[in-house]
Short mmCIF file of C-alpha atoms in Angstrom, two decimals:
data_model
loop_
_atom_site.label_atom_id
_atom_site.label_comp_id
_atom_site.label_asym_id
_atom_site.label_seq_id
_atom_site.Cartn_x
_atom_site.Cartn_y
_atom_site.Cartn_z
CA MET Z 133 -7.62 -45.60 86.71
CA SER Z 134 -6.91 -42.97 84.47
CA GLN Z 135 -7.32 -42.76 80.52
CA PRO Z 136 -4.10 -42.74 78.86
CA ARG Z 137 -2.28 -39.68 78.33
CA ARG Z 138 -3.06 -37.67 75.45
CA PRO Z 139 0.06 -36.77 72.92
CA ARG Z 140 1.45 -33.71 73.21
CA ALA Z 141 3.42 -31.51 70.69
CA ALA Z 142 7.16 -32.91 70.51
CA GLY Z 143 9.72 -30.91 72.95
CA PHE Z 144 6.77 -29.51 74.95
CA GLY Z 145 6.63 -30.63 78.71
CA THR Z 146 3.63 -30.40 80.94
CA GLY Z 147 5.21 -27.38 82.70
CA LEU Z 148 5.60 -25.32 79.38
CA VAL Z 149 2.28 -26.26 78.41
CA ALA Z 150 0.81 -24.69 81.54
CA LEU Z 151 2.76 -21.76 81.52
CA LEU Z 152 2.08 -20.80 77.94
CA THR Z 153 -1.76 -21.72 78.46
CA ALA Z 154 -1.38 -19.47 81.76
CA LEU Z 155 -0.35 -16.39 79.74
CA VAL Z 156 -3.16 -17.25 76.96
CA LEU Z 157 -5.73 -17.14 79.67
CA LEU Z 158 -4.49 -14.36 81.56
CA ALA Z 159 -4.75 -12.10 78.57
CA ALA Z 160 -7.99 -13.58 77.70
CA THR Z 161 -11.55 -12.41 78.61
CA ASN Z 162 -14.08 -14.50 80.24
CA GLY Z 163 -16.05 -15.00 77.28
CA ALA Z 164 -19.40 -13.76 75.81
CA GLY Z 165 -22.01 -13.29 78.54
CA ALA Z 166 -19.37 -13.52 81.27
CA GLU Z 167 -19.82 -11.73 84.67
CA ASP Z 168 -18.20 -8.30 84.97
CA ALA Z 169 -15.06 -8.00 87.02
CA GLU Z 170 -16.65 -6.96 90.31
CA ALA Z 171 -18.98 -9.86 90.24
CA ARG Z 172 -16.04 -12.56 88.93
CA PRO Z 173 -14.52 -14.79 91.77
CA ARG Z 174 -10.65 -14.47 92.18
CA PRO Z 175 -8.79 -17.12 89.98
CA GLY Z 176 -8.02 -19.59 92.73
CA ASN Z 177 -11.80 -19.49 94.07
CA TRP Z 178 -14.90 -21.37 93.73
CA THR Z 179 -17.08 -19.39 96.09
CA GLY Z 180 -20.56 -20.91 95.85
CA TRP Z 181 -22.59 -23.20 94.14
CA GLN Z 182 -22.99 -21.20 90.82
CA PHE Z 183 -19.30 -20.29 90.94
CA ASP Z 184 -20.77 -16.90 89.73
CA GLN Z 185 -24.02 -15.23 90.54
CA SER Z 186 -25.25 -15.92 86.97
CA GLY Z 187 -24.90 -19.80 87.29
CA SER Z 188 -22.34 -20.51 85.09
CA ARG Z 189 -20.57 -23.05 86.72
CA PHE Z 190 -17.44 -22.06 84.46
CA ASN Z 191 -14.31 -20.99 86.02
CA GLY Z 192 -12.59 -19.55 82.99
CA GLN Z 193 -9.54 -18.26 84.88
CA GLU Z 194 -8.04 -22.02 85.85
CA TYR Z 195 -4.91 -22.26 83.91
CA ARG Z 196 -3.34 -25.22 85.41
CA ILE Z 197 -5.86 -28.02 84.36
CA THR Z 198 -6.10 -27.66 80.69
CA PRO Z 199 -6.74 -30.03 77.73
CA ALA Z 200 -3.17 -30.68 77.69
CA THR Z 201 -2.60 -31.46 81.05
CA VAL Z 202 -5.70 -33.06 82.43
CA GLY Z 203 -4.28 -36.28 81.71
CA ASP Z 204 -1.67 -35.93 84.67
CA LEU Z 205 -4.59 -35.61 87.28
CA GLY Z 206 -3.94 -37.91 90.44
CA LEU Z 207 -5.34 -38.21 93.71
CA LYS Z 208 -3.94 -35.80 96.31
CA TRP Z 209 -6.01 -36.53 99.63
CA ALA Z 210 -9.22 -38.15 100.69
CA PHE Z 211 -11.42 -36.96 103.44
CA GLY Z 212 -13.81 -39.47 104.98
CA HIS Z 213 -17.56 -38.67 105.75
CA ALA Z 214 -19.30 -40.87 108.84
CA LYS Z 215 -21.64 -43.83 107.43
CA VAL Z 216 -25.07 -42.60 108.28
CA PRO Z 217 -27.78 -45.00 106.60
CA GLY Z 218 -30.18 -43.23 104.51
CA VAL Z 219 -27.87 -40.18 103.68
CA TYR Z 220 -26.97 -39.23 100.27
CA LEU Z 221 -24.59 -36.43 100.53
CA GLY Z 222 -24.37 -33.95 98.10
CA SER Z 223 -22.77 -30.72 99.71
CA GLN Z 224 -20.57 -29.30 97.03
CA PRO Z 225 -17.29 -27.33 98.53
CA ALA Z 226 -16.47 -23.94 98.17
CA VAL Z 227 -12.95 -23.11 98.05
CA VAL Z 228 -11.71 -19.68 98.91
CA ASP Z 229 -8.10 -18.30 99.67
CA GLY Z 230 -6.59 -21.73 100.27
CA THR Z 231 -9.51 -22.76 102.51
CA LEU Z 232 -12.03 -25.66 101.52
CA TYR Z 233 -15.66 -25.47 103.31
CA VAL Z 234 -18.02 -28.24 102.89
CA GLY Z 235 -20.69 -29.93 104.60
CA GLY Z 236 -20.71 -33.21 106.47
CA ALA Z 237 -23.21 -36.44 107.13
CA GLU Z 238 -23.70 -36.19 110.69
CA GLY Z 239 -24.48 -32.49 110.86
CA THR Z 240 -21.39 -30.92 110.75
CA PHE Z 241 -19.61 -28.50 108.65
CA HIS Z 242 -16.20 -28.46 107.79
CA ALA Z 243 -13.10 -25.96 106.98
CA LEU Z 244 -10.10 -27.75 105.56
CA ASP Z 245 -6.77 -27.04 104.02
CA ALA Z 246 -7.42 -27.01 100.36
CA ARG Z 247 -3.95 -28.01 99.33
CA THR Z 248 -3.87 -31.17 102.15
CA GLY Z 249 -7.21 -31.83 103.34
CA ALA Z 250 -5.73 -30.71 106.85
CA ALA Z 251 -8.54 -29.55 109.38
CA ARG Z 252 -8.77 -25.92 110.41
CA TRP Z 253 -12.13 -26.30 112.26
CA THR Z 254 -15.55 -28.25 112.46
CA PHE Z 255 -19.12 -26.53 113.26
CA ASP Z 256 -21.74 -29.06 114.54
CA VAL Z 257 -25.37 -27.74 113.88
CA ALA Z 258 -26.72 -29.84 116.90
CA PRO Z 259 -26.53 -26.78 119.60
CA VAL Z 260 -28.65 -24.88 117.44
CA ALA Z 261 -30.89 -27.12 115.44
CA GLY Z 262 -31.37 -29.91 118.09
CA ALA Z 263 -29.73 -33.05 118.98
CA HIS Z 264 -28.82 -35.49 115.99
CA SER Z 265 -30.80 -38.98 115.85
CA THR Z 266 -30.57 -42.21 113.73
CA ALA Z 267 -34.34 -41.59 113.09
CA ASP Z 268 -33.85 -38.10 111.75
CA PRO Z 269 -30.18 -37.90 110.59
CA ASP Z 270 -29.23 -34.12 109.97
CA PRO Z 271 -26.64 -34.02 107.05
CA VAL Z 272 -25.56 -30.85 105.97
CA ARG Z 273 -26.66 -31.21 101.88
CA SER Z 274 -26.63 -27.47 101.10
CA SER Z 275 -23.63 -26.36 99.48
CA PRO Z 276 -21.82 -23.25 101.17
CA ALA Z 277 -21.59 -19.68 99.61
CA VAL Z 278 -18.47 -17.58 100.80
CA GLU Z 279 -18.78 -13.79 100.84
CA GLY Z 280 -16.24 -11.66 102.67
CA HIS Z 281 -15.40 -12.84 105.97
CA THR Z 282 -18.48 -15.02 106.21
CA VAL Z 283 -19.62 -18.48 104.88
CA TYR Z 284 -23.42 -19.57 104.51
CA PHE Z 285 -25.14 -22.93 104.21
CA GLY Z 286 -28.31 -24.63 105.16
CA ASP Z 287 -28.78 -27.57 106.74
CA ASN Z 288 -31.44 -30.69 106.85
CA ARG Z 289 -33.89 -29.08 109.35
CA GLY Z 290 -34.50 -25.85 107.72
CA TYR Z 291 -31.68 -23.76 109.34
CA LEU Z 292 -29.60 -21.25 107.56
CA TYR Z 293 -26.23 -20.36 109.14
CA ALA Z 294 -23.67 -17.79 108.82
CA LEU Z 295 -20.14 -18.56 110.29
CA ASP Z 296 -17.01 -16.74 110.62
CA ARG Z 297 -14.84 -18.22 107.79
CA ARG Z 298 -11.69 -17.99 109.60
CA SER Z 299 -12.71 -19.51 113.06
CA GLY Z 300 -16.02 -21.30 112.48
CA ALA Z 301 -17.63 -19.25 115.23
CA LEU Z 302 -21.49 -18.85 114.52
CA ARG Z 303 -22.29 -15.21 113.69
CA TRP Z 304 -26.12 -16.04 113.27
CA SER Z 305 -28.74 -18.78 112.36
CA LEU Z 306 -32.35 -18.64 111.41
CA LYS Z 307 -35.01 -21.31 111.08
CA LEU Z 308 -36.33 -20.56 107.68
CA ASP Z 309 -39.65 -22.77 107.99
CA ASN Z 310 -41.12 -24.26 111.36
CA HIS Z 311 -42.47 -27.06 109.50
CA PRO Z 312 -41.16 -30.16 111.22
CA LEU Z 313 -40.13 -31.72 107.73
CA ALA Z 314 -38.61 -28.76 106.33
CA GLN Z 315 -34.88 -28.85 104.75
CA ILE Z 316 -32.46 -26.70 102.99
CA THR Z 317 -30.99 -28.41 99.74
CA SER Z 318 -30.86 -25.17 98.06
CA SER Z 319 -27.24 -23.66 98.15
CA PRO Z 320 -27.21 -19.78 99.38
CA LEU Z 321 -26.72 -16.98 96.74
CA VAL Z 322 -25.21 -13.97 98.17
CA TYR Z 323 -25.67 -10.65 96.37
CA ASN Z 324 -26.38 -6.88 97.38
CA GLY Z 325 -26.15 -7.74 101.11
CA GLN Z 326 -28.76 -10.49 100.90
CA VAL Z 327 -28.65 -14.06 101.06
CA TYR Z 328 -31.13 -15.91 98.74
CA VAL Z 329 -31.94 -19.66 99.08
CA GLY Z 330 -34.96 -21.91 98.79
CA VAL Z 331 -36.47 -23.78 101.20
CA SER Z 332 -37.57 -27.67 100.61
CA SER Z 333 -39.29 -30.57 102.35
CA LYS Z 334 -38.74 -34.35 103.29
CA GLU Z 335 -42.54 -34.62 103.16
CA SER Z 336 -42.78 -36.16 100.10
CA GLY Z 337 -40.76 -39.04 101.36
CA ALA Z 338 -42.91 -39.28 104.70
CA THR Z 339 -45.76 -40.45 102.52
CA PHE Z 340 -43.79 -43.87 102.42
CA ASP Z 341 -45.83 -44.35 105.62
CA LEU Z 342 -49.47 -44.39 104.10
CA SER Z 343 -51.33 -43.34 107.34
CA TYR Z 344 -49.16 -40.06 107.22
CA PRO Z 345 -51.58 -36.98 106.86
CA CYS Z 346 -50.36 -35.74 103.64
CA CYS Z 347 -49.55 -32.93 103.22
CA THR Z 348 -48.97 -29.81 104.98
CA PHE Z 349 -45.56 -28.04 103.57
CA ARG Z 350 -45.31 -25.58 101.15
CA GLY Z 351 -42.32 -24.09 99.59
CA SER Z 352 -40.79 -20.88 99.51
CA VAL Z 353 -38.03 -18.43 98.16
CA VAL Z 354 -36.32 -16.27 101.04
CA ALA Z 355 -34.00 -13.29 101.22
CA VAL Z 356 -32.01 -13.06 104.26
CA ASN Z 357 -30.23 -9.75 105.76
CA ALA Z 358 -26.57 -11.32 105.14
CA ALA Z 359 -25.26 -9.20 108.11
CA THR Z 360 -27.93 -9.44 110.43
CA GLY Z 361 -29.85 -12.95 109.85
CA GLN Z 362 -33.14 -11.03 109.64
CA LEU Z 363 -35.72 -12.15 107.32
CA SER Z 364 -36.05 -9.39 104.36
CA TRP Z 365 -38.73 -11.13 102.30
CA ARG Z 366 -40.54 -14.56 101.43
CA HIS Z 367 -42.24 -15.50 98.13
CA TRP Z 368 -44.32 -18.46 99.22
CA THR Z 369 -44.84 -20.91 96.17
CA SER Z 370 -47.85 -22.72 97.06
CA PRO Z 371 -50.98 -21.57 98.77
CA GLU Z 372 -51.47 -22.74 102.52
CA PRO Z 373 -52.78 -25.95 102.78
CA GLN Z 374 -56.30 -26.61 103.81
CA PRO Z 375 -57.78 -29.39 105.14
CA ALA Z 376 -59.60 -31.61 102.33
CA GLY Z 377 -61.35 -34.71 103.99
CA THR Z 378 -59.46 -37.91 104.34
CA TRP Z 379 -57.40 -40.47 102.81
CA PRO Z 380 -58.80 -44.04 102.41
CA ASN Z 381 -57.41 -45.09 105.58
CA GLY Z 382 -59.06 -42.04 107.54
CA ALA Z 383 -55.81 -39.87 107.60
CA ASN Z 384 -56.44 -36.52 107.29
CA ARG Z 385 -55.96 -34.88 103.88
CA TYR Z 386 -54.71 -31.25 103.18
CA GLU Z 387 -54.18 -29.67 99.74
CA PRO Z 388 -52.52 -28.17 98.07
CA SER Z 389 -49.18 -28.46 99.24
CA GLY Z 390 -45.59 -29.11 98.16
CA VAL Z 391 -43.75 -27.07 95.29
CA ALA Z 392 -40.36 -27.28 97.34
CA VAL Z 393 -37.54 -25.05 96.23
CA TRP Z 394 -34.60 -27.75 95.82
CA SER Z 395 -32.50 -25.71 93.71
CA SER Z 396 -30.01 -22.73 94.03
CA PRO Z 397 -31.00 -19.14 92.94
CA VAL Z 398 -28.93 -17.05 90.41
CA VAL Z 399 -29.40 -13.26 89.65
CA ASP Z 400 -29.20 -11.28 86.51
CA ARG Z 401 -26.92 -7.75 88.07
CA GLU Z 402 -28.11 -5.71 85.55
CA THR Z 403 -31.70 -5.98 86.57
CA GLY Z 404 -31.43 -7.17 90.13
CA THR Z 405 -33.68 -10.24 89.31
CA VAL Z 406 -33.46 -13.54 90.97
CA TYR Z 407 -34.25 -16.57 88.93
CA VAL Z 408 -35.27 -20.06 90.73
CA GLY Z 409 -37.16 -23.15 89.59
CA THR Z 410 -39.71 -24.79 91.66
CA GLY Z 411 -41.02 -28.58 92.34
CA GLN Z 412 -44.40 -30.29 92.00
CA ASN Z 413 -47.20 -30.23 94.40
CA TYR Z 414 -47.52 -33.17 97.04
CA SER Z 415 -51.29 -32.89 97.42
CA GLY Z 416 -54.08 -31.11 95.34
CA ALA Z 417 -53.28 -28.89 92.59
CA GLY Z 418 -52.06 -25.19 93.09
CA GLY Z 419 -49.31 -22.68 93.07
CA ASP Z 420 -46.16 -22.01 91.27
CA THR Z 421 -45.63 -26.22 90.58
CA ASP Z 422 -43.11 -26.82 87.97
CA SER Z 423 -42.22 -23.14 87.38
CA VAL Z 424 -39.42 -20.90 86.63
CA LEU Z 425 -39.61 -17.47 89.07
CA ALA Z 426 -38.35 -14.13 88.29
CA LEU Z 427 -38.40 -12.15 91.31
CA ASN Z 428 -37.35 -8.89 92.15
CA ALA Z 429 -34.26 -9.05 94.36
CA ALA Z 430 -34.96 -6.55 96.61
CA THR Z 431 -38.66 -7.00 97.25
CA GLY Z 432 -39.56 -10.41 96.43
CA ALA Z 433 -42.22 -9.30 93.83
CA VAL Z 434 -42.71 -11.50 90.87
CA ARG Z 435 -41.57 -10.12 87.80
CA TRP Z 436 -42.78 -13.05 85.63
CA ARG Z 437 -43.27 -16.71 85.91
CA ALA Z 438 -43.12 -19.65 83.44
CA GLN Z 439 -44.97 -22.63 84.47
CA GLU Z 440 -44.06 -25.48 82.36
CA VAL Z 441 -46.24 -28.26 83.80
CA PHE Z 442 -49.63 -28.25 85.65
CA PRO Z 443 -50.94 -30.21 87.19
CA ASP Z 444 -48.12 -32.33 88.55
CA THR Z 445 -49.02 -33.98 91.69
CA PHE Z 446 -46.38 -36.48 92.97
CA THR Z 447 -45.15 -38.33 96.19
CA VAL Z 448 -43.11 -41.76 96.96
CA ALA Z 449 -46.73 -43.04 97.61
CA CYS Z 450 -46.83 -42.95 93.73
CA GLY Z 451 -44.26 -45.80 93.64
CA ILE Z 452 -45.95 -48.13 96.31
CA ALA Z 453 -47.72 -51.10 94.83
CA GLY Z 454 -51.27 -50.90 95.33
CA ALA Z 455 -51.15 -47.52 96.74
CA ASP Z 456 -52.93 -45.84 93.78
CA ALA Z 457 -55.56 -44.44 95.82
CA TYR Z 458 -52.86 -42.38 97.74
CA CYS Z 459 -51.40 -41.05 94.40
CA PRO Z 460 -54.65 -39.16 92.77
CA GLY Z 461 -52.49 -38.10 89.86
CA LYS Z 462 -52.03 -41.83 88.52
CA ALA Z 463 -55.85 -41.61 87.39
CA ASP Z 464 -55.46 -38.99 84.82
CA GLY Z 465 -51.58 -39.55 84.40
CA THR Z 466 -50.45 -36.23 86.25
CA ASP Z 467 -47.99 -37.94 88.71
CA HIS Z 468 -44.95 -36.71 86.66
CA ASP Z 469 -42.27 -35.44 89.31
CA TRP Z 470 -41.03 -32.97 86.57
CA ASP Z 471 -40.11 -30.30 88.82
CA PHE Z 472 -36.86 -28.10 88.32
CA GLY Z 473 -34.21 -29.48 90.50
CA ALA Z 474 -31.66 -27.83 88.46
CA SER Z 475 -30.22 -24.50 89.07
CA ALA Z 476 -30.37 -21.78 86.21
CA ASN Z 477 -27.91 -20.07 83.56
CA VAL Z 478 -28.18 -16.19 82.86
CA PHE Z 479 -26.26 -15.25 79.68
CA SER Z 480 -26.81 -13.36 76.66
CA ILE Z 481 -27.79 -14.20 72.89
CA GLY Z 482 -26.63 -11.08 70.96
CA ASP Z 483 -27.85 -8.23 72.81
CA ARG Z 484 -30.52 -10.02 74.61
CA ARG Z 485 -30.29 -11.16 78.01
CA VAL Z 486 -31.80 -14.76 78.52
CA VAL Z 487 -32.26 -17.29 81.27
CA GLY Z 488 -31.67 -21.23 80.59
CA ILE Z 489 -32.79 -23.84 82.63
CA GLY Z 490 -32.88 -27.72 82.76
CA GLN Z 491 -36.03 -29.59 83.87
CA LYS Z 492 -36.65 -33.20 84.92
CA ASN Z 493 -38.74 -34.15 81.75
CA GLY Z 494 -35.30 -33.78 79.95
CA VAL Z 495 -36.19 -30.41 78.44
CA TYR Z 496 -33.83 -27.32 78.75
CA HIS Z 497 -35.80 -23.86 78.52
CA VAL Z 498 -34.74 -20.84 77.47
CA TYR Z 499 -36.73 -17.78 78.09
CA ASP Z 500 -36.37 -13.89 78.09
CA ALA Z 501 -34.82 -12.41 81.27
CA LEU Z 502 -36.88 -9.56 81.11
CA THR Z 503 -40.38 -10.70 79.96
CA GLY Z 504 -40.20 -14.76 80.48
CA ALA Z 505 -41.22 -15.18 76.54
CA LYS Z 506 -39.99 -18.47 75.59
CA VAL Z 507 -36.87 -18.16 73.30
CA TRP Z 508 -36.22 -22.06 72.46
CA ASP Z 509 -36.60 -25.40 73.98
CA ARG Z 510 -34.28 -28.57 73.55
CA ALA Z 511 -35.92 -32.07 74.32
CA VAL Z 512 -32.82 -34.27 75.28
CA VAL Z 513 -34.66 -37.24 76.61
CA ALA Z 514 -37.05 -39.27 74.24
CA ASP Z 515 -39.17 -40.95 77.19
CA PRO Z 516 -39.27 -38.23 80.10
CA ASN Z 517 -41.57 -40.94 82.10
CA THR Z 518 -38.76 -43.25 82.88
CA LYS Z 519 -38.42 -43.29 86.91
CA GLY Z 520 -40.84 -40.49 87.76
CA GLY Z 521 -38.71 -37.65 86.12
CA SER Z 522 -35.63 -39.08 87.26
CA SER Z 523 -34.30 -39.53 83.53
CA GLY Z 524 -33.99 -35.94 82.66
CA ILE Z 525 -31.88 -33.12 83.85
CA GLN Z 526 -31.32 -33.29 87.56
CA TRP Z 527 -29.32 -30.84 89.20
CA GLY Z 528 -27.53 -28.18 87.11
CA THR Z 529 -25.72 -27.12 83.71
CA GLY Z 530 -22.73 -25.23 82.91
CA TYR Z 531 -22.04 -22.51 80.53
CA ASP Z 532 -18.57 -21.20 78.96
CA GLY Z 533 -19.52 -18.45 76.72
CA ASN Z 534 -19.45 -20.94 73.58
CA ARG Z 535 -21.85 -23.79 74.63
CA LEU Z 536 -24.18 -25.00 77.02
CA TYR Z 537 -23.29 -28.28 78.91
CA VAL Z 538 -26.13 -30.61 79.66
CA ALA Z 539 -26.44 -33.94 81.47
CA THR Z 540 -29.21 -36.54 81.93
CA TRP Z 541 -29.50 -38.89 84.48
CA PHE Z 542 -31.20 -42.19 84.23
CA ALA Z 543 -31.97 -41.55 80.66
CA SER Z 544 -31.00 -45.09 79.05
CA PRO Z 545 -28.05 -44.16 79.14
CA GLY Z 546 -27.30 -40.78 80.63
CA THR Z 547 -26.16 -38.66 78.17
CA LEU Z 548 -23.73 -35.50 78.20
CA TYR Z 549 -24.70 -32.91 75.48
CA ALA Z 550 -22.99 -29.68 74.13
CA LEU Z 551 -25.96 -27.29 73.16
CA ASP Z 552 -25.56 -24.03 70.55
CA PRO Z 553 -26.73 -21.37 73.31
CA ALA Z 554 -28.37 -19.31 70.27
CA THR Z 555 -30.44 -21.86 68.84
CA GLY Z 556 -30.39 -25.16 71.19
CA ALA Z 557 -28.86 -27.23 68.41
CA ILE Z 558 -26.92 -30.29 69.57
CA LEU Z 559 -23.49 -29.61 68.83
CA TRP Z 560 -22.29 -32.96 70.37
CA GLN Z 561 -23.36 -35.63 72.58
CA ALA Z 562 -21.57 -37.96 74.65
CA GLU Z 563 -22.94 -41.14 76.31
CA SER Z 564 -21.94 -42.53 79.93
CA PRO Z 565 -19.57 -45.02 78.58
CA ALA Z 566 -20.84 -48.80 77.95
CA ASP Z 567 -18.11 -50.29 79.59
CA GLY Z 568 -18.41 -48.00 83.07
CA CYS Z 569 -20.40 -50.83 84.67
CA ARG Z 570 -18.00 -53.43 83.83
CA TRP Z 571 -14.78 -52.24 85.48
CA GLY Z 572 -13.80 -50.78 88.59
CA GLY Z 573 -15.77 -51.11 92.02
CA ALA Z 574 -19.09 -51.13 90.33
CA ALA Z 575 -18.56 -54.13 88.37
CA ALA Z 576 -18.78 -55.93 91.67
CA SER Z 577 -22.43 -54.86 92.15
CA PRO Z 578 -23.95 -55.03 88.59
CA GLU Z 579 -27.45 -54.81 90.13
CA LEU Z 580 -26.78 -51.24 91.34
CA CYS Z 581 -24.91 -49.96 88.68
CA GLN Z 582 -26.41 -47.48 85.80
CA ARG Z 583 -25.18 -45.72 82.81
CA ALA Z 584 -26.40 -42.07 84.39
CA PHE Z 585 -24.74 -38.96 84.89
CA THR Z 586 -25.41 -37.58 88.36
CA PRO Z 587 -23.90 -34.42 89.19
CA ALA Z 588 -24.39 -30.55 87.79
CA VAL Z 589 -21.94 -30.26 85.01
CA SER Z 590 -19.08 -28.10 85.74
CA VAL Z 591 -16.53 -26.54 83.56
CA SER Z 592 -13.00 -24.71 82.73
CA ARG Z 593 -11.72 -23.67 79.75
CA GLY Z 594 -11.67 -26.54 77.21
CA LEU Z 595 -13.04 -29.07 79.52
CA VAL Z 596 -16.28 -30.37 81.08
CA TYR Z 597 -16.80 -32.16 84.33
CA GLU Z 598 -18.98 -34.89 85.19
CA GLY Z 599 -19.69 -37.69 87.42
CA GLY Z 600 -21.70 -41.05 87.11
CA ALA Z 601 -23.86 -43.62 88.97
CA ASP Z 602 -21.04 -46.30 87.51
CA GLY Z 603 -18.74 -44.54 90.14
CA LYS Z 604 -16.37 -42.97 87.30
CA MET Z 605 -15.44 -39.07 87.29
CA ARG Z 606 -14.62 -38.07 83.95
CA VAL Z 607 -13.44 -34.81 81.99
CA PHE Z 608 -14.51 -34.50 78.71
CA SER Z 609 -13.12 -32.11 75.93
CA ALA Z 610 -15.40 -29.23 75.94
CA SER Z 611 -15.04 -29.26 71.73
CA THR Z 612 -15.61 -32.75 70.93
CA GLY Z 613 -16.72 -34.40 74.13
CA ALA Z 614 -14.17 -37.21 74.22
CA VAL Z 615 -13.45 -38.49 77.59
CA LEU Z 616 -9.88 -37.29 78.20
CA TRP Z 617 -9.59 -38.67 81.83
CA GLN Z 618 -11.49 -40.89 84.46
CA TYR Z 619 -11.32 -41.91 87.77
CA ASP Z 620 -12.81 -44.92 89.48
CA VAL Z 621 -14.15 -43.69 92.83
CA VAL Z 622 -15.83 -47.04 94.40
CA ARG Z 623 -12.70 -48.10 96.34
CA ASP Z 624 -11.72 -47.89 100.11
CA PHE Z 625 -9.61 -44.63 100.65
CA THR Z 626 -6.96 -43.79 103.29
CA THR Z 627 -8.14 -40.25 104.64
CA VAL Z 628 -6.68 -37.54 106.04
CA ASN Z 629 -8.91 -37.49 109.01
CA GLY Z 630 -8.92 -41.11 109.87
CA VAL Z 631 -12.77 -42.07 109.00
CA PRO Z 632 -13.03 -44.97 107.10
CA ALA Z 633 -14.20 -44.13 103.35
CA HIS Z 634 -15.37 -45.85 100.36
CA GLY Z 635 -16.37 -44.01 97.20
CA THR Z 636 -19.64 -44.28 95.81
CA GLY Z 637 -21.74 -42.42 93.39
CA LEU Z 638 -20.86 -38.85 92.59
CA SER Z 639 -21.69 -35.45 93.82
CA GLY Z 640 -25.59 -35.22 93.27
CA GLY Z 641 -26.93 -32.09 94.52
CA GLY Z 642 -23.69 -30.41 93.50
CA GLY Z 643 -20.78 -31.14 91.06
CA ALA Z 644 -16.90 -30.88 90.51
CA VAL Z 645 -15.41 -27.70 91.71
CA VAL Z 646 -12.08 -26.73 90.13
CA ALA Z 647 -9.94 -24.11 91.65
CA ASP Z 648 -6.07 -23.23 91.99
CA GLY Z 649 -5.04 -26.26 89.81
CA MET Z 650 -7.04 -28.63 91.74
CA LEU Z 651 -10.08 -30.91 91.24
CA TYR Z 652 -12.62 -31.85 94.03
CA VAL Z 653 -15.63 -34.09 94.04
CA GLN Z 654 -17.79 -35.62 96.71
CA ALA Z 655 -18.03 -39.46 96.32
CA ALA Z 656 -21.05 -40.08 98.65
CA TYR Z 657 -24.19 -40.20 96.64
CA TYR Z 658 -26.44 -42.72 94.97
CA PRO Z 659 -25.93 -45.72 94.34
CA GLN Z 660 -24.40 -46.35 97.40
CA TYR Z 661 -22.10 -49.21 96.78
CA PRO Z 662 -21.84 -52.06 99.54
CA SER Z 663 -19.66 -50.90 102.34
CA ALA Z 664 -19.55 -50.31 106.04
CA SER Z 665 -17.66 -46.83 105.64
CA GLY Z 666 -19.18 -43.68 104.58
CA GLY Z 667 -18.17 -41.91 101.13
CA ALA Z 668 -15.42 -39.30 100.71
CA LEU Z 669 -14.80 -36.18 99.52
CA LEU Z 670 -11.81 -36.37 96.96
CA ALA Z 671 -9.04 -33.83 96.00
CA PHE Z 672 -6.90 -34.19 92.67
CA SER Z 673 -3.98 -32.36 91.48
CA LEU Z 674 -1.48 -32.41 88.73
CA ARG Z 675 1.38 -34.72 89.44
#
């Protein structure tokens, strides 16, 4: 279902509007704080999670999809993902030179024709990482990055891969952490011959079994030589966990642990500084918890760190009734889960270079990029305690040179904000529509549907793209926040690969991709509306 089309000026058809818009955009610059020409992707490409190395998630050279034409978007094709219980697939596609690259639910990685969805090749991680099993599913949650003739991505078992992007042949692979529960949710950043990526873990979820000896994982940020796959440097975000007695049931206890790096790094090319956010402790208290790190891209040395919350010790055991003894933070209220799952934005305020990032407590922070001094904060959530931090800014934000765009998840309701990048002032806000759970496929499951914005925000000129837990993909006006187009994904799809698909929650871990006149979204995340089929990758084009 789409919104009614916006009225157009008399005598101007869609084709002519698009042509005139193209001429204006091609003559324009990319806006204040935009990447230089060398770092800027080609107009038809979206090469990595951040779109550009500064993390803008803004395709300023998209000229076909505009506020005047967005109402003409329609489904072009759908690609079906296998049904794998417990897997919430959030791999955001990359689109380069007419080929789309995306991770799959069964430890597969696909290259598809971006226009038709036809398969070009598929890579299976099992021969490298080990056979798949239903007990330990191996989705590729990491979103790919494409540089030159190579595509890079991580998997659920902690491996980083480099494939020939034309043939899918393996160039190299590297296991980034030997911990049995390590995984890669961070999406790679390629810069100056290195691949930068964070290492995260499934160990927080392992504590659902209270006999688990919590916890021995510690997070890190790594740089890997892009050509050879050799580790260049690693920054550990936590000290090595040490024995610390036992839990009440006698299971061994270790601390401090955790501080996973879920998010994707960004870089300031002017100073060669990599910025990334970190997670909470799993046990004990120590390390770079809930911090923003500024690392020397060449060496990994810390240039500055900004720790926003300490202590913060949280695992899923904190949500189990009667298990307070396995969640020590409950006693003093430090079981926040207020980590940085979002990726950062590097931009300028006048002549001052800054880095901004959203946190799961619902605060967007801006720091001086050189010193780490706080420039401003903006809290956009009144009650950050809701659902252990999931009310806040979950995955990522957008910047188009004029405004910052920030969305909140389970914030009663989730809300999309446009902020003044110089001050943090709220320029407009748009709540998840009140009727979103009353129509479309989600209406059949009111107990699952919530007014929440899940994905990272994406932006093109005049438009903001954001999906919801109500199963609606929406495009908003960048100037007013009005909904210009929406589509219900909670339905069955006939797919180009013949795999039955039923859309569900949108794009968590990534967001919409806008490239070469098309819009791509993953409808395979939380909540998983009832279906025997897996989720879908959807491609939209102008009719």
